[in-house]
């Protein structure tokens, strides 16, 4: 069965599509008392913002993470942390002309194999290595 959750003690579950209304992550197993705020997350997201150079997506998406649970007054509470990023520049109509093509580097085939359906809108999709916002730490 396909899963978008990783880890056992410290568990991360990602959700959403790049051309959907939003993407998000739920982080479970984070201890209470760690410093965490939206400004720190958004500072990191700004480093990989699309539309800022010729090597990124031309979309004018400014990723702004919002913490919905698990943090109080800048400290983790020990409860699951839910973070959401709304997609404001999603336009799947641009993919209509090529909707029947598998696109290397866009995870179409991987998505088909993992979920058993072909969603032509998948550019970064549900696959964690292709999420529009980088949930993983850079090496």
C-alpha positions as YAML, in Angstrom:
chain: A
units: angstrom
residues:
- id: 1
  name: UNK
  ca: [0.00, 0.00, 0.00]
- id: 2
  name: UNK
  ca: [1.20, 3.49, -0.84]
- id: 3
  name: UNK
  ca: [2.10, 5.75, 2.04]
- id: 4
  name: UNK
  ca: [3.20, 9.33, 2.48]
- id: 5
  name: UNK
  ca: [4.36, 8.80, 6.05]
- id: 6
  name: UNK
  ca: [7.97, 8.26, 7.00]
- id: 7
  name: UNK
  ca: [9.52, 7.28, 10.31]
- id: 8
  name: UNK
  ca: [8.34, 5.50, 13.43]
- id: 9
  name: UNK
  ca: [9.29, 7.47, 16.53]
- id: 10
  name: UNK
  ca: [9.57, 10.78, 14.63]
- id: 11
  name: UNK
  ca: [6.93, 10.53, 11.89]
- id: 12
  name: UNK
  ca: [6.38, 12.88, 8.96]
- id: 13
  name: UNK
  ca: [3.29, 12.70, 6.75]
- id: 14
  name: UNK
  ca: [3.12, 14.90, 3.65]
- id: 15
  name: UNK
  ca: [-0.02, 15.62, 1.65]
- id: 16
  name: UNK
  ca: [-1.26, 17.71, -1.29]
- id: 17
  name: UNK
  ca: [-0.39, 18.31, -4.91]
- id: 18
  name: UNK
  ca: [1.49, 21.17, -6.52]
- id: 19
  name: UNK
  ca: [-1.59, 22.04, -8.58]
- id: 20
  name: UNK
  ca: [-4.04, 21.53, -5.73]
- id: 21
  name: UNK
  ca: [-5.27, 24.09, -3.21]
- id: 22
  name: UNK
  ca: [-2.45, 23.46, -0.73]
- id: 23
  name: UNK
  ca: [0.31, 21.16, 0.45]
- id: 24
  name: UNK
  ca: [1.09, 20.28, 4.01]
- id: 25
  name: UNK
  ca: [2.95, 18.18, 6.50]
- id: 26
  name: UNK
  ca: [2.09, 16.65, 9.85]
- id: 27
  name: UNK
  ca: [5.06, 16.04, 12.12]
- id: 28
  name: UNK
  ca: [4.39, 13.62, 14.96]
- id: 29
  name: UNK
  ca: [6.80, 12.65, 17.72]
- id: 30
  name: UNK
  ca: [8.46, 16.03, 18.13]
- id: 31
  name: UNK
  ca: [9.22, 16.66, 21.81]
- id: 32
  name: UNK
  ca: [7.77, 19.63, 23.64]
- id: 33
  name: UNK
  ca: [9.83, 22.74, 24.27]
- id: 34
  name: UNK
  ca: [11.74, 23.12, 20.98]
- id: 35
  name: UNK
  ca: [11.79, 26.56, 19.37]
- id: 36
  name: UNK
  ca: [9.76, 26.70, 16.17]
- id: 37
  name: UNK
  ca: [8.00, 29.55, 14.39]
- id: 38
  name: UNK
  ca: [6.64, 30.43, 10.97]
- id: 39
  name: UNK
  ca: [9.33, 33.05, 10.35]
- id: 40
  name: UNK
  ca: [12.14, 30.46, 10.60]
- id: 41
  name: UNK
  ca: [10.34, 28.08, 8.24]
- id: 42
  name: UNK
  ca: [9.50, 30.83, 5.75]
- id: 43
  name: UNK
  ca: [13.10, 32.09, 5.75]
- id: 44
  name: UNK
  ca: [14.22, 28.63, 4.61]
- id: 45
  name: UNK
  ca: [11.42, 28.40, 2.03]
- id: 46
  name: UNK
  ca: [12.47, 31.75, 0.55]
- id: 47
  name: UNK
  ca: [15.87, 30.26, -0.36]
- id: 48
  name: UNK
  ca: [14.21, 27.99, -2.94]
- id: 49
  name: UNK
  ca: [11.36, 30.26, -4.03]
- id: 50
  name: UNK
  ca: [10.28, 29.67, -7.65]
- id: 51
  name: UNK
  ca: [10.51, 32.43, -10.23]
- id: 52
  name: UNK
  ca: [13.70, 33.93, -8.81]
- id: 53
  name: UNK
  ca: [16.19, 32.58, -11.35]
- id: 54
  name: UNK
  ca: [16.19, 30.81, -14.74]
- id: 55
  name: UNK
  ca: [16.62, 27.38, -13.12]
- id: 56
  name: UNK
  ca: [13.41, 27.36, -11.08]
- id: 57
  name: UNK
  ca: [9.74, 27.17, -12.03]
- id: 58
  name: UNK
  ca: [8.43, 30.42, -13.55]
- id: 59
  name: UNK
  ca: [5.42, 30.25, -11.25]
- id: 60
  name: UNK
  ca: [5.22, 33.26, -8.96]
- id: 61
  name: UNK
  ca: [4.44, 31.12, -5.94]
- id: 62
  name: UNK
  ca: [5.66, 32.65, -2.70]
- id: 63
  name: UNK
  ca: [5.55, 29.74, -0.27]
- id: 64
  name: UNK
  ca: [4.28, 30.94, 3.10]
- id: 65
  name: UNK
  ca: [4.04, 28.21, 5.71]
- id: 66
  name: UNK
  ca: [1.39, 28.49, 8.39]
- id: 67
  name: UNK
  ca: [1.59, 26.43, 11.57]
- id: 68
  name: UNK
  ca: [-1.89, 25.24, 12.54]
- id: 69
  name: UNK
  ca: [-1.15, 23.06, 15.55]
- id: 70
  name: UNK
  ca: [1.55, 21.70, 17.81]
- id: 71
  name: UNK
  ca: [3.24, 25.04, 18.55]
- id: 72
  name: UNK
  ca: [2.35, 27.56, 21.24]
- id: 73
  name: UNK
  ca: [4.19, 30.83, 21.82]
- id: 74
  name: UNK
  ca: [7.11, 29.70, 19.65]
- id: 75
  name: UNK
  ca: [7.64, 26.34, 21.36]
- id: 76
  name: UNK
  ca: [6.56, 22.87, 20.32]
- id: 77
  name: UNK
  ca: [3.87, 21.38, 22.58]
- id: 78
  name: UNK
  ca: [4.52, 17.68, 22.04]
- id: 79
  name: UNK
  ca: [1.29, 17.35, 20.01]
- id: 80
  name: UNK
  ca: [1.47, 16.70, 16.25]
- id: 81
  name: UNK
  ca: [2.64, 19.77, 14.34]
- id: 82
  name: UNK
  ca: [0.54, 20.64, 11.29]
- id: 83
  name: UNK
  ca: [1.99, 23.01, 8.70]
- id: 84
  name: UNK
  ca: [0.13, 24.17, 5.58]
- id: 85
  name: UNK
  ca: [1.22, 26.10, 2.48]
- id: 86
  name: UNK
  ca: [-1.49, 27.39, 0.15]
- id: 87
  name: UNK
  ca: [-0.92, 27.25, -3.60]
- id: 88
  name: UNK
  ca: [-1.90, 30.60, -5.11]
- id: 89
  name: UNK
  ca: [-0.52, 30.24, -8.65]
- id: 90
  name: UNK
  ca: [-1.76, 26.75, -9.55]
- id: 91
  name: UNK
  ca: [-3.11, 26.52, -13.11]
- id: 92
  name: UNK
  ca: [-3.50, 22.96, -14.37]
- id: 93
  name: UNK
  ca: [-4.99, 24.11, -17.69]
- id: 94
  name: UNK
  ca: [-1.45, 24.63, -19.01]
- id: 95
  name: UNK
  ca: [-1.00, 20.84, -18.90]
- id: 96
  name: UNK
  ca: [-4.04, 20.00, -21.06]
- id: 97
  name: UNK
  ca: [-2.06, 19.80, -24.35]
- id: 98
  name: UNK
  ca: [0.43, 17.31, -22.87]
- id: 99
  name: UNK
  ca: [-1.87, 15.48, -20.45]
- id: 100
  name: UNK
  ca: [-1.28, 12.07, -22.08]
- id: 101
  name: UNK
  ca: [2.53, 12.26, -22.02]
- id: 102
  name: UNK
  ca: [4.80, 10.81, -19.36]
- id: 103
  name: UNK
  ca: [7.30, 13.56, -18.56]
- id: 104
  name: UNK
  ca: [10.75, 12.51, -17.34]
- id: 105
  name: UNK
  ca: [11.71, 14.43, -14.24]
- id: 106
  name: UNK
  ca: [8.09, 15.13, -13.29]
- id: 107
  name: UNK
  ca: [7.42, 11.84, -11.49]
- id: 108
  name: UNK
  ca: [4.45, 10.90, -13.70]
- id: 109
  name: UNK
  ca: [5.51, 7.27, -14.08]
- id: 110
  name: UNK
  ca: [6.49, 6.97, -10.42]
- id: 111
  name: UNK
  ca: [3.09, 8.37, -9.41]
- id: 112
  name: UNK
  ca: [1.31, 5.91, -11.72]
- id: 113
  name: UNK
  ca: [3.25, 2.97, -10.30]
- id: 114
  name: UNK
  ca: [2.76, 4.07, -6.68]
- id: 115
  name: UNK
  ca: [-0.92, 5.05, -6.78]
- id: 116
  name: UNK
  ca: [-2.27, 3.16, -9.81]
- id: 117
  name: UNK
  ca: [-3.72, 6.26, -11.49]
- id: 118
  name: UNK
  ca: [-2.27, 8.78, -13.91]
- id: 119
  name: UNK
  ca: [-2.75, 12.35, -12.69]
- id: 120
  name: UNK
  ca: [-1.35, 14.52, -15.46]
- id: 121
  name: UNK
  ca: [-1.25, 17.52, -13.12]
- id: 122
  name: UNK
  ca: [1.52, 15.89, -11.10]
- id: 123
  name: UNK
  ca: [4.58, 18.05, -11.42]
- id: 124
  name: UNK
  ca: [5.84, 17.71, -7.90]
- id: 125
  name: UNK
  ca: [2.81, 15.87, -6.59]
- id: 126
  name: UNK
  ca: [2.59, 13.68, -3.54]
- id: 127
  name: UNK
  ca: [6.05, 12.22, -3.90]
- id: 128
  name: UNK
  ca: [8.18, 13.71, -1.12]
- id: 129
  name: UNK
  ca: [11.23, 14.07, -3.31]
- id: 130
  name: UNK
  ca: [9.15, 16.19, -5.71]
- id: 131
  name: UNK
  ca: [7.15, 18.35, -3.27]
- id: 132
  name: UNK
  ca: [7.00, 22.05, -4.18]
- id: 133
  name: UNK
  ca: [8.22, 22.97, -0.74]
- id: 134
  name: UNK
  ca: [11.22, 21.11, 0.57]
- id: 135
  name: UNK
  ca: [10.19, 19.35, 3.76]
- id: 136
  name: UNK
  ca: [13.53, 17.54, 3.93]
- id: 137
  name: UNK
  ca: [16.66, 19.20, 5.21]
- id: 138
  name: UNK
  ca: [19.31, 19.91, 2.58]
- id: 139
  name: UNK
  ca: [22.35, 17.60, 2.75]
...
